[in-house]
mmCIF file of C-alpha atoms and ligand atoms in Angstrom:
data_model
loop_
_atom_site.group_PDB
_atom_site.id
_atom_site.type_symbol
_atom_site.label_atom_id
_atom_site.label_comp_id
_atom_site.label_asym_id
_atom_site.label_seq_id
_atom_site.Cartn_x
_atom_site.Cartn_y
_atom_site.Cartn_z
ATOM 1 C CA MET A 1 192.557 95.119 97.959
ATOM 2 C CA SER A 2 195.540 94.053 96.255
ATOM 3 C CA ASP A 3 197.883 93.257 99.313
ATOM 4 C CA ILE A 4 194.747 90.608 100.183
ATOM 5 C CA GLU A 5 196.085 87.241 100.567
ATOM 6 C CA ILE A 6 193.937 85.312 98.447
ATOM 7 C CA PRO A 7 192.457 88.383 96.246
ATOM 8 C CA LEU A 8 189.134 88.740 94.218
ATOM 9 C CA SER A 9 190.604 88.366 90.944
ATOM 10 C CA ARG A 10 193.964 87.970 89.082
ATOM 11 C CA PRO A 11 195.529 88.154 84.945
ATOM 12 C CA ASP A 12 197.083 85.406 84.234
ATOM 13 C CA ILE A 13 200.492 86.776 82.654
ATOM 14 C CA THR A 14 202.806 84.201 80.637
ATOM 15 C CA SER A 15 206.397 84.728 79.343
ATOM 16 C CA LEU A 16 204.527 84.934 75.722
ATOM 17 C CA GLU A 17 202.510 87.660 76.721
ATOM 18 C CA GLU A 18 205.311 89.317 77.841
ATOM 19 C CA GLU A 19 207.091 88.348 74.748
ATOM 20 C CA LEU A 20 204.925 89.889 72.581
ATOM 21 C CA VAL A 21 204.330 92.970 74.490
ATOM 22 C CA LEU A 22 207.775 93.771 74.503
ATOM 23 C CA GLN A 23 208.182 92.602 70.733
ATOM 24 C CA THR A 24 205.289 95.716 69.685
ATOM 25 C CA LEU A 25 207.254 98.267 72.087
ATOM 26 C CA ARG A 26 210.558 97.145 70.289
ATOM 27 C CA SER A 27 208.501 97.769 66.814
ATOM 28 C CA GLY A 28 208.601 101.970 67.471
ATOM 29 C CA ARG A 29 204.594 100.675 65.791
ATOM 30 C CA LEU A 30 202.474 101.505 68.927
ATOM 31 C CA SER A 31 199.595 102.959 66.982
ATOM 32 C CA ILE A 32 196.970 101.321 64.314
ATOM 33 C CA GLY A 33 199.475 98.776 63.330
ATOM 34 C CA PRO A 34 199.359 94.903 63.094
ATOM 35 C CA ARG A 35 198.801 93.856 66.392
ATOM 36 C CA VAL A 36 194.999 95.449 66.396
ATOM 37 C CA GLU A 37 193.895 93.929 62.867
ATOM 38 C CA GLU A 38 195.514 90.450 64.543
ATOM 39 C CA PHE A 39 193.740 90.999 67.759
ATOM 40 C CA GLU A 40 190.082 91.479 65.764
ATOM 41 C CA ARG A 41 190.707 88.356 63.258
ATOM 42 C CA SER A 42 191.084 86.225 66.479
ATOM 43 C CA VAL A 43 188.417 87.809 68.769
ATOM 44 C CA ALA A 44 186.118 87.689 65.520
ATOM 45 C CA ALA A 45 187.432 83.837 64.853
ATOM 46 C CA ARG A 46 186.347 82.930 68.256
ATOM 47 C CA ALA A 47 182.886 84.636 68.293
ATOM 48 C CA GLY A 48 182.081 83.203 65.190
ATOM 49 C CA SER A 49 181.380 86.849 63.544
ATOM 50 C CA ARG A 50 183.152 88.207 60.581
ATOM 51 C CA TYR A 51 184.492 91.613 61.460
ATOM 52 C CA GLY A 52 185.706 92.792 64.890
ATOM 53 C CA VAL A 53 186.607 96.228 65.515
ATOM 54 C CA ALA A 54 188.702 96.323 68.716
ATOM 55 C CA VAL A 55 188.649 99.427 70.876
ATOM 56 C CA SER A 56 189.567 101.404 74.054
ATOM 57 C CA SER A 57 186.906 99.483 76.301
ATOM 58 C CA GLY A 58 183.638 97.324 76.262
ATOM 59 C CA THR A 59 182.127 101.301 77.257
ATOM 60 C CA CYS A 60 183.184 102.448 74.134
ATOM 61 C CA GLY A 61 181.888 99.304 72.203
ATOM 62 C CA LEU A 62 178.636 99.901 73.445
ATOM 63 C CA HIS A 63 178.712 103.077 72.869
ATOM 64 C CA LEU A 64 179.994 103.127 69.066
ATOM 65 C CA VAL A 65 177.438 99.448 68.379
ATOM 66 C CA LEU A 66 174.222 101.900 69.513
ATOM 67 C CA LYS A 67 175.036 105.391 67.351
ATOM 68 C CA GLY A 68 175.992 103.208 64.367
ATOM 69 C CA LEU A 69 172.613 101.660 64.000
ATOM 70 C CA ASN A 70 171.365 104.892 64.468
ATOM 71 C CA ILE A 71 169.596 105.150 67.667
ATOM 72 C CA GLY A 72 168.903 108.406 69.773
ATOM 73 C CA PRO A 73 166.857 110.481 71.145
ATOM 74 C CA GLY A 74 162.723 109.169 71.479
ATOM 75 C CA ASP A 75 163.841 105.459 70.975
ATOM 76 C CA GLU A 76 163.467 103.188 74.238
ATOM 77 C CA VAL A 77 166.444 100.551 74.276
ATOM 78 C CA ILE A 78 165.505 96.851 76.523
ATOM 79 C CA THR A 79 167.778 96.280 78.643
ATOM 80 C CA THR A 80 168.462 94.180 82.475
ATOM 81 C CA PRO A 81 168.918 96.462 85.450
ATOM 82 C CA PHE A 82 171.043 93.529 86.915
ATOM 83 C CA SER A 83 174.266 94.193 85.510
ATOM 84 C CA PHE A 84 177.857 96.216 85.262
ATOM 85 C CA ILE A 85 176.403 99.983 84.788
ATOM 86 C CA ALA A 86 177.909 100.062 81.659
ATOM 87 C CA SER A 87 175.366 98.037 80.085
ATOM 88 C CA ALA A 88 172.604 101.173 81.207
ATOM 89 C CA ASN A 89 175.241 104.102 80.649
ATOM 90 C CA CYS A 90 175.437 103.483 77.013
ATOM 91 C CA ILE A 91 171.927 103.305 76.044
ATOM 92 C CA LEU A 92 171.832 107.452 77.423
ATOM 93 C CA TYR A 93 175.478 108.312 76.221
ATOM 94 C CA VAL A 94 173.059 108.632 72.929
ATOM 95 C CA GLY A 95 170.085 109.898 74.401
ATOM 96 C CA ALA A 96 168.002 107.080 74.006
ATOM 97 C CA ARG A 97 165.625 105.709 77.425
ATOM 98 C CA PRO A 98 166.637 102.631 79.402
ATOM 99 C CA VAL A 99 163.380 100.361 79.823
ATOM 100 C CA PHE A 100 164.549 97.600 82.405
ATOM 101 C CA VAL A 101 163.336 94.231 82.559
ATOM 102 C CA ASP A 102 163.215 91.761 85.518
ATOM 103 C CA ILE A 103 165.801 89.017 85.795
ATOM 104 C CA ASP A 104 165.150 85.212 85.371
ATOM 105 C CA PRO A 105 165.954 84.131 89.028
ATOM 106 C CA LYS A 106 168.216 81.216 87.910
ATOM 107 C CA SER A 107 170.155 82.565 84.790
ATOM 108 C CA LEU A 108 170.031 86.188 86.296
ATOM 109 C CA ASN A 109 169.081 87.261 82.644
ATOM 110 C CA MET A 110 166.168 88.907 81.786
ATOM 111 C CA ASP A 111 162.975 86.945 81.772
ATOM 112 C CA PRO A 112 161.987 86.636 78.078
ATOM 113 C CA ALA A 113 157.975 86.866 78.334
ATOM 114 C CA LEU A 114 159.201 90.387 80.308
ATOM 115 C CA VAL A 115 161.353 91.276 77.355
ATOM 116 C CA GLU A 116 158.806 91.164 75.244
ATOM 117 C CA ALA A 117 155.975 92.516 77.061
ATOM 118 C CA ALA A 118 158.175 95.551 77.307
ATOM 119 C CA ILE A 119 158.146 96.482 73.575
ATOM 120 C CA THR A 120 156.500 98.917 72.242
ATOM 121 C CA PRO A 121 156.302 101.388 68.655
ATOM 122 C CA ARG A 122 159.917 103.311 70.314
ATOM 123 C CA THR A 123 161.814 99.963 70.804
ATOM 124 C CA LYS A 124 165.072 100.540 68.471
ATOM 125 C CA ALA A 125 166.975 97.007 70.216
ATOM 126 C CA ILE A 126 167.194 94.269 72.836
ATOM 127 C CA LEU A 127 170.506 95.137 74.484
ATOM 128 C CA ALA A 128 170.805 91.625 76.456
ATOM 129 C CA VAL A 129 173.950 90.942 78.764
ATOM 130 C CA GLU A 130 175.387 87.560 79.425
ATOM 131 C CA THR A 131 175.224 87.459 82.814
ATOM 132 C CA PHE A 132 178.372 86.770 84.561
ATOM 133 C CA GLY A 133 178.977 84.688 81.151
ATOM 134 C CA ASN A 134 175.569 82.832 81.276
ATOM 135 C CA PRO A 135 174.266 82.763 77.308
ATOM 136 C CA GLN A 136 170.904 81.307 78.706
ATOM 137 C CA TRP A 137 168.093 82.487 76.699
ATOM 138 C CA MET A 138 170.038 84.459 74.052
ATOM 139 C CA ASP A 139 168.747 82.560 71.611
ATOM 140 C CA THR A 140 165.315 83.163 72.732
ATOM 141 C CA TYR A 141 165.825 86.906 73.051
ATOM 142 C CA ALA A 142 167.529 86.417 68.751
ATOM 143 C CA GLN A 143 164.118 85.338 67.852
ATOM 144 C CA ILE A 144 161.767 88.212 69.696
ATOM 145 C CA ALA A 145 164.014 90.741 68.235
ATOM 146 C CA ALA A 146 164.036 89.071 64.457
ATOM 147 C CA ARG A 147 159.821 88.931 65.095
ATOM 148 C CA HIS A 148 159.631 92.647 66.018
ATOM 149 C CA GLU A 149 162.508 93.581 63.109
ATOM 150 C CA ILE A 150 164.273 95.487 65.530
ATOM 151 C CA PRO A 151 168.186 94.605 66.667
ATOM 152 C CA LEU A 152 169.759 92.358 69.192
ATOM 153 C CA ILE A 153 172.561 93.604 70.691
ATOM 154 C CA GLU A 154 174.830 91.618 72.809
ATOM 155 C CA ASP A 155 177.259 92.515 75.544
ATOM 156 C CA CYS A 156 179.017 90.079 76.015
ATOM 157 C CA CYS A 157 182.010 91.648 77.629
ATOM 158 C CA GLU A 158 181.579 88.519 80.435
ATOM 159 C CA ALA A 159 181.164 85.978 78.422
ATOM 160 C CA LEU A 160 184.040 85.089 75.989
ATOM 161 C CA GLY A 161 184.519 81.871 74.632
ATOM 162 C CA THR A 162 181.164 80.423 75.990
ATOM 163 C CA MET A 163 178.731 78.717 74.254
ATOM 164 C CA HIS A 164 175.617 78.388 73.902
ATOM 165 C CA ARG A 165 173.058 75.463 71.877
ATOM 166 C CA GLY A 166 176.463 74.704 69.469
ATOM 167 C CA ARG A 167 176.923 79.129 69.017
ATOM 168 C CA PRO A 168 179.484 81.130 70.745
ATOM 169 C CA ALA A 169 178.694 84.439 72.824
ATOM 170 C CA GLY A 170 178.489 87.297 70.378
ATOM 171 C CA SER A 171 177.123 85.465 67.768
ATOM 172 C CA PHE A 172 173.442 85.577 68.538
ATOM 173 C CA GLY A 173 173.229 89.505 67.815
ATOM 174 C CA ARG A 174 173.015 92.210 64.889
ATOM 175 C CA ALA A 175 176.922 92.734 67.067
ATOM 176 C CA GLY A 176 177.870 91.878 70.547
ATOM 177 C CA VAL A 177 180.986 93.584 72.655
ATOM 178 C CA PHE A 178 183.565 92.177 74.856
ATOM 179 C CA GLY A 179 185.407 93.691 77.005
ATOM 180 C CA PHE A 180 189.327 92.930 78.832
ATOM 181 C CA TYR A 181 189.249 95.032 81.534
ATOM 182 C CA PRO A 182 191.446 93.019 83.939
ATOM 183 C CA ASN A 183 189.070 90.980 85.696
ATOM 184 C CA LYS A 184 187.360 89.326 82.809
ATOM 185 C CA GLN A 185 188.345 86.358 80.932
ATOM 186 C CA ILE A 186 191.686 87.649 78.964
ATOM 187 C CA THR A 187 192.890 91.498 79.419
ATOM 188 C CA THR A 188 194.269 93.544 77.363
ATOM 189 C CA GLY A 189 194.541 95.885 80.274
ATOM 190 C CA GLU A 190 191.833 98.028 79.694
ATOM 191 C CA GLY A 191 189.994 97.336 76.046
ATOM 192 C CA GLY A 192 187.162 95.998 73.387
ATOM 193 C CA MET A 193 185.881 94.853 70.836
ATOM 194 C CA ILE A 194 182.999 94.960 69.382
ATOM 195 C CA VAL A 195 181.891 91.455 66.447
ATOM 196 C CA THR A 196 179.256 91.336 64.272
ATOM 197 C CA ASP A 197 178.558 90.144 60.655
ATOM 198 C CA ASP A 198 177.373 93.177 59.808
ATOM 199 C CA PRO A 199 180.012 94.442 56.873
ATOM 200 C CA ARG A 200 178.251 98.668 56.763
ATOM 201 C CA LEU A 201 177.815 98.192 61.161
ATOM 202 C CA ALA A 202 181.696 97.306 61.019
ATOM 203 C CA GLU A 203 183.133 100.014 58.724
ATOM 204 C CA MET A 204 181.053 102.811 60.677
ATOM 205 C CA CYS A 205 182.568 101.528 64.138
ATOM 206 C CA ARG A 206 185.819 101.532 62.500
ATOM 207 C CA SER A 207 185.393 105.264 61.440
ATOM 208 C CA MET A 208 183.648 106.349 64.993
ATOM 209 C CA ARG A 209 186.503 104.890 67.226
ATOM 210 C CA ASN A 210 189.101 107.022 64.739
ATOM 211 C CA GLN A 211 188.009 110.278 64.221
ATOM 212 C CA GLY A 212 185.227 109.753 62.000
ATOM 213 C CA ARG A 213 187.733 109.298 59.048
ATOM 214 C CA PRO A 214 186.024 108.121 55.428
ATOM 215 C CA LEU A 215 184.619 104.394 55.932
ATOM 216 C CA GLY A 216 187.202 102.443 54.112
ATOM 217 C CA TRP A 217 190.288 104.352 55.811
ATOM 218 C CA GLN A 218 193.393 102.122 55.621
ATOM 219 C CA PRO A 219 197.000 103.217 57.448
ATOM 220 C CA PRO A 220 198.889 104.614 55.118
ATOM 221 C CA GLY A 221 201.396 101.725 53.777
ATOM 222 C CA SER A 222 198.863 99.162 56.163
ATOM 223 C CA GLY A 223 200.124 95.613 54.958
ATOM 224 C CA THR A 224 203.850 96.667 54.344
ATOM 225 C CA ILE A 225 204.154 98.785 57.382
ATOM 226 C CA ALA A 226 207.201 100.412 57.736
ATOM 227 C CA VAL A 227 207.801 102.639 60.412
ATOM 228 C CA GLY A 228 208.777 106.700 59.633
ATOM 229 C CA MET A 229 206.053 106.518 56.763
ATOM 230 C CA THR A 230 202.949 106.217 58.456
ATOM 231 C CA SER A 231 200.071 108.197 60.028
ATOM 232 C CA GLN A 232 201.864 107.718 63.357
ATOM 233 C CA SER A 233 204.184 110.036 62.490
ATOM 234 C CA ALA A 234 203.955 111.549 59.078
ATOM 235 C CA GLY A 235 200.449 112.982 59.360
ATOM 236 C CA GLY A 236 200.093 111.109 55.802
ATOM 237 C CA GLN A 237 199.452 112.553 52.567
ATOM 238 C CA PRO A 238 198.660 116.307 52.677
ATOM 239 C CA GLY A 239 195.056 116.391 51.397
ATOM 240 C CA GLY A 240 194.808 112.209 52.184
ATOM 241 C CA SER A 241 191.805 111.158 54.100
ATOM 242 C CA TRP A 242 194.318 111.101 57.624
ATOM 243 C CA LEU A 243 193.056 114.775 58.124
ATOM 244 C CA ARG A 244 189.280 114.073 56.626
ATOM 245 C CA HIS A 245 186.227 113.836 59.508
ATOM 246 C CA GLU A 246 183.126 112.709 57.647
ATOM 247 C CA ARG A 247 181.066 111.924 60.903
ATOM 248 C CA LEU A 248 180.957 112.752 64.737
ATOM 249 C CA GLY A 249 183.852 110.398 65.400
ATOM 250 C CA TYR A 250 185.818 109.621 68.743
ATOM 251 C CA ASN A 251 189.282 108.320 69.775
ATOM 252 C CA TYR A 252 188.127 104.907 70.544
ATOM 253 C CA ARG A 253 191.423 102.837 69.607
ATOM 254 C CA LEU A 254 192.751 100.059 71.009
ATOM 255 C CA ALA A 255 196.752 100.912 71.128
ATOM 256 C CA GLU A 256 199.371 98.176 69.836
ATOM 257 C CA LEU A 257 200.603 97.126 73.281
ATOM 258 C CA ASN A 258 197.784 96.384 74.344
ATOM 259 C CA ALA A 259 196.409 94.538 71.041
ATOM 260 C CA ALA A 260 199.975 92.408 71.841
ATOM 261 C CA LEU A 261 198.965 91.758 74.982
ATOM 262 C CA GLY A 262 195.414 90.496 73.750
ATOM 263 C CA VAL A 263 197.063 88.706 70.923
ATOM 264 C CA ALA A 264 198.806 86.611 73.199
ATOM 265 C CA GLN A 265 196.072 86.052 75.195
ATOM 266 C CA MET A 266 193.643 84.944 73.013
ATOM 267 C CA ARG A 267 196.288 82.520 71.965
ATOM 268 C CA ARG A 268 196.146 81.338 75.654
ATOM 269 C CA LEU A 269 192.192 80.955 75.187
ATOM 270 C CA ASP A 270 191.463 77.306 75.656
ATOM 271 C CA GLU A 271 193.715 76.882 78.606
ATOM 272 C CA ILE A 272 192.269 79.702 80.439
ATOM 273 C CA ILE A 273 188.712 78.834 79.957
ATOM 274 C CA GLU A 274 189.823 75.310 81.243
ATOM 275 C CA ALA A 275 191.307 77.066 84.495
ATOM 276 C CA ARG A 276 188.313 78.575 84.861
ATOM 277 C CA GLN A 277 186.395 75.902 84.691
ATOM 278 C CA ARG A 278 188.119 73.438 86.835
ATOM 279 C CA VAL A 279 188.336 76.077 89.412
ATOM 280 C CA ALA A 280 183.902 76.713 88.819
ATOM 281 C CA GLN A 281 183.779 72.767 89.586
ATOM 282 C CA LEU A 282 185.983 72.665 92.706
ATOM 283 C CA TYR A 283 183.550 75.487 94.581
ATOM 284 C CA ILE A 284 180.789 73.817 93.445
ATOM 285 C CA HIS A 285 182.252 70.306 94.531
ATOM 286 C CA ARG A 286 183.094 71.961 97.929
ATOM 287 C CA LEU A 287 180.006 74.478 98.284
ATOM 288 C CA ALA A 288 177.148 72.806 96.431
ATOM 289 C CA GLY A 289 175.790 70.901 99.783
ATOM 290 C CA ASN A 290 175.485 74.089 101.919
ATOM 291 C CA PRO A 291 172.086 74.716 103.021
ATOM 292 C CA HIS A 292 172.587 78.379 103.381
ATOM 293 C CA LEU A 293 174.160 78.884 100.178
ATOM 294 C CA ILE A 294 172.505 78.871 96.591
ATOM 295 C CA MET A 295 175.124 77.743 93.480
ATOM 296 C CA PRO A 296 174.924 79.303 90.382
ATOM 297 C CA THR A 297 172.015 77.800 87.641
ATOM 298 C CA ILE A 298 174.043 77.070 84.751
ATOM 299 C CA ASP A 299 172.116 75.080 81.715
ATOM 300 C CA GLN A 300 172.469 71.724 80.028
ATOM 301 C CA ASP A 301 172.271 73.537 76.727
ATOM 302 C CA SER A 302 175.246 75.961 77.888
ATOM 303 C CA VAL A 303 179.250 75.328 78.071
ATOM 304 C CA MET A 304 180.469 78.113 80.086
ATOM 305 C CA SER A 305 183.200 80.233 80.339
ATOM 306 C CA TRP A 306 183.230 81.701 83.517
ATOM 307 C CA PHE A 307 183.771 85.574 84.358
ATOM 308 C CA VAL A 308 183.346 85.013 87.738
ATOM 309 C CA PHE A 309 181.643 82.913 90.533
ATOM 310 C CA VAL A 310 179.503 84.134 92.483
ATOM 311 C CA VAL A 311 176.854 81.952 94.903
ATOM 312 C CA ARG A 312 173.487 83.603 97.230
ATOM 313 C CA LEU A 313 172.664 83.711 99.971
ATOM 314 C CA ALA A 314 168.842 81.907 100.783
ATOM 315 C CA THR A 315 166.568 83.828 100.942
ATOM 316 C CA SER A 316 166.237 84.253 104.404
ATOM 317 C CA TYR A 317 168.945 86.271 104.419
ATOM 318 C CA THR A 318 169.093 90.462 104.029
ATOM 319 C CA GLN A 319 171.392 92.575 102.719
ATOM 320 C CA GLU A 320 172.742 93.563 106.015
ATOM 321 C CA GLU A 321 173.863 90.228 106.368
ATOM 322 C CA ARG A 322 175.189 89.747 103.457
ATOM 323 C CA ASP A 323 177.378 93.030 103.552
ATOM 324 C CA ARG A 324 178.708 92.031 107.190
ATOM 325 C CA ILE A 325 179.599 88.410 105.913
ATOM 326 C CA ILE A 326 181.309 89.908 102.866
ATOM 327 C CA ARG A 327 183.074 92.834 105.250
ATOM 328 C CA GLY A 328 184.349 89.338 107.684
ATOM 329 C CA MET A 329 185.406 87.115 104.657
ATOM 330 C CA ARG A 330 187.711 90.818 104.025
ATOM 331 C CA ASN A 331 189.282 91.084 107.285
ATOM 332 C CA HIS A 332 189.681 87.581 107.363
ATOM 333 C CA GLU A 333 192.298 88.411 104.001
ATOM 334 C CA VAL A 334 189.599 86.442 101.479
ATOM 335 C CA GLY A 335 188.209 88.846 98.557
ATOM 336 C CA ALA A 336 184.609 88.892 98.351
ATOM 337 C CA ALA A 337 181.905 91.897 96.340
ATOM 338 C CA ASP A 338 178.454 92.155 96.373
ATOM 339 C CA TYR A 339 178.285 91.591 92.148
ATOM 340 C CA PHE A 340 175.990 93.790 91.494
ATOM 341 C CA PRO A 341 173.853 96.394 92.900
ATOM 342 C CA CYS A 342 170.753 97.187 90.661
ATOM 343 C CA ILE A 343 171.449 99.684 88.391
ATOM 344 C CA HIS A 344 168.343 101.115 88.631
ATOM 345 C CA LEU A 345 169.314 101.241 92.111
ATOM 346 C CA GLN A 346 172.293 103.216 91.375
ATOM 347 C CA PRO A 347 172.030 107.340 93.190
ATOM 348 C CA PHE A 348 172.072 108.352 89.396
ATOM 349 C CA TYR A 349 169.504 106.260 87.674
ATOM 350 C CA ARG A 350 167.256 106.631 90.924
ATOM 351 C CA GLU A 351 167.536 110.616 90.697
ATOM 352 C CA GLU A 352 167.895 110.758 86.838
ATOM 353 C CA PHE A 353 164.344 108.815 86.062
ATOM 354 C CA GLY A 354 162.420 108.165 90.034
ATOM 355 C CA TYR A 355 163.925 105.084 90.407
ATOM 356 C CA GLY A 356 163.123 103.591 94.189
ATOM 357 C CA PRO A 357 162.831 99.777 95.567
ATOM 358 C CA GLY A 358 160.642 97.828 94.580
ATOM 359 C CA ALA A 359 160.864 98.172 90.576
ATOM 360 C CA PHE A 360 162.447 95.346 89.814
ATOM 361 C CA PRO A 361 161.619 92.228 92.844
ATOM 362 C CA ILE A 362 163.301 89.776 90.841
ATOM 363 C CA ALA A 363 166.309 91.296 90.374
ATOM 364 C CA GLU A 364 166.763 93.008 93.305
ATOM 365 C CA SER A 365 166.242 89.986 95.899
ATOM 366 C CA VAL A 366 169.146 88.902 94.079
ATOM 367 C CA SER A 367 171.007 91.050 94.667
ATOM 368 C CA GLN A 368 171.055 92.215 98.095
ATOM 369 C CA ARG A 369 172.279 88.132 98.452
ATOM 370 C CA THR A 370 175.013 87.832 96.151
ATOM 371 C CA ILE A 371 178.569 87.450 96.829
ATOM 372 C CA ALA A 372 181.541 86.922 94.707
ATOM 373 C CA LEU A 373 183.728 84.419 95.529
ATOM 374 C CA PRO A 374 187.647 84.823 94.663
ATOM 375 C CA PHE A 375 188.418 83.790 91.300
ATOM 376 C CA TYR A 376 191.278 83.091 88.289
ATOM 377 C CA ASN A 377 193.121 80.661 86.543
ATOM 378 C CA ASP A 378 195.741 79.268 89.367
ATOM 379 C CA LEU A 379 193.427 79.395 92.265
ATOM 380 C CA THR A 380 194.506 76.482 94.207
ATOM 381 C CA PRO A 381 191.903 73.471 96.613
ATOM 382 C CA ARG A 382 193.947 74.918 99.369
ATOM 383 C CA ASP A 383 192.836 78.471 98.107
ATOM 384 C CA ILE A 384 189.426 77.191 97.809
ATOM 385 C CA GLU A 385 188.799 74.996 101.090
ATOM 386 C CA MET A 386 190.300 78.615 103.240
ATOM 387 C CA VAL A 387 187.831 80.120 100.827
ATOM 388 C CA ALA A 388 185.189 77.998 101.562
ATOM 389 C CA GLN A 389 185.956 77.941 105.739
ATOM 390 C CA THR A 390 185.855 81.720 105.770
ATOM 391 C CA LEU A 391 182.701 81.637 104.088
ATOM 392 C CA GLU A 392 181.318 79.281 106.547
ATOM 393 C CA LEU A 393 182.461 80.513 109.245
ATOM 394 C CA MET A 394 180.797 84.228 108.703
ATOM 395 C CA LEU A 395 177.438 82.146 107.918
ATOM 396 C CA LYS A 396 178.324 80.819 111.495
ATOM 397 C CA ARG A 397 178.532 84.107 113.291
ATOM 398 C CA GLU A 398 175.448 85.521 111.334
ATOM 399 C CA ASN A 399 173.632 82.888 112.422
ATOM 400 C CA LEU A 400 174.491 82.913 116.061
ATOM 401 C CA SER A 401 173.732 86.569 116.453
ATOM 402 C CA ARG A 402 170.498 85.753 114.825
ATOM 403 C CA ALA A 403 169.625 83.397 117.603
ATOM 404 C CA GLY A 404 171.315 85.537 120.033
HETATM 405 C C1 PLP B 501 183.396 95.005 81.793
HETATM 406 C C2 PLP B 501 181.687 95.290 81.578
HETATM 407 C C3 PLP B 501 181.389 95.907 80.727
HETATM 408 C C4 PLP B 501 182.531 96.998 79.638
HETATM 409 O O1 PLP B 501 183.429 97.344 80.266
HETATM 410 P P1 PLP B 501 184.920 97.976 80.645
HETATM 411 O O2 PLP B 501 185.658 98.661 81.427
HETATM 412 O O3 PLP B 501 184.322 99.543 80.127
HETATM 413 O O4 PLP B 501 185.410 97.395 79.508
HETATM 414 C C5 PLP B 501 180.336 96.027 79.649
HETATM 415 N N1 PLP B 501 179.450 95.432 80.319
HETATM 416 C C6 PLP B 501 179.815 94.392 81.779
HETATM 417 C C7 PLP B 501 178.090 93.661 81.619
HETATM 418 C C8 PLP B 501 180.769 94.312 81.825
HETATM 419 O O5 PLP B 501 180.575 93.305 82.746
#
């Protein structure tokens, strides 16, 4: 995949990122330091939230939020079957049960009426995903959650910088979680960020990411961090809080090198979002008239920070045809992918919960016909023309073989 001519995605790394990562590398402070704190402040500010807690992946962040909200065995969490697997797996990590509801075929987010209908006395949270960065219905889910006095958890891993009715992704739920894998809007290599206005939840997540160290724990010498006198090398004061573990914790810390990369990426976020909007508009302009394709639908109240660009084949196409088109594009050196196969039809979920085809017909029908196209910040009009022509060629082939 990596040596394909037009890859599916590519991180946007400039000399600023190189400079900040190198500075951190030379500083000698490689964990629990100033870059993580700076990165937390900048992501929290962007998400309109008071607190940011950096973690080593989006998946870890979701795990900690569910734990921090005391969700566990016997509890149900309502979520979408049309997503990356982590948004459902995190519910299983804490021993709770994911209750899937079908999606709205336009936004590809959960149908709000079905969310409401799925609530039972065991429902302990709604875990909503801004699919492909689309924030539609987040305010509606928040209202439903408030009415039932349960928290909304926002898996905004695909939505950093997206706005809905003037509010940023990450600000709709009790907590939001961003992800920074290399195909996201910004990357730290691996990494994630919890954002919340709830000081208690933020402190619990901080403690759990750091091996269950006491609430309010500060690294020795923090504020005036000097190399050589800190927890990373000295182990902290004997009898102090470094080796005191008050709850079951994890090592979900984000390293300073990764945070330095994130700080640089955050400084460039506006430019990155604009570049992605430009590429998305070029695709829409080039492909919107094609009767074989359905373009992404963005409602007027949303300003997108695009994660990926996913088109859908018309309803007459089968999954086999779609898969053949994706393979054909790859053979022509153009990246393409089937974002996302339904979670409930993944082998593990079928075996564990007995799901089969037909359980969530809209999610299944959509997921059989999606094609993610190459999408990154410096994709040129020429590249887009090549992607479009390759896709059109594959569509023509399918139609010829149908006719024959
Ligand atoms: C990327 C992503 C995550 C988190 O992924 P990590 O690789 O663990 O950072 C979670 N949920 C969704 C919907 C995602 O797209």
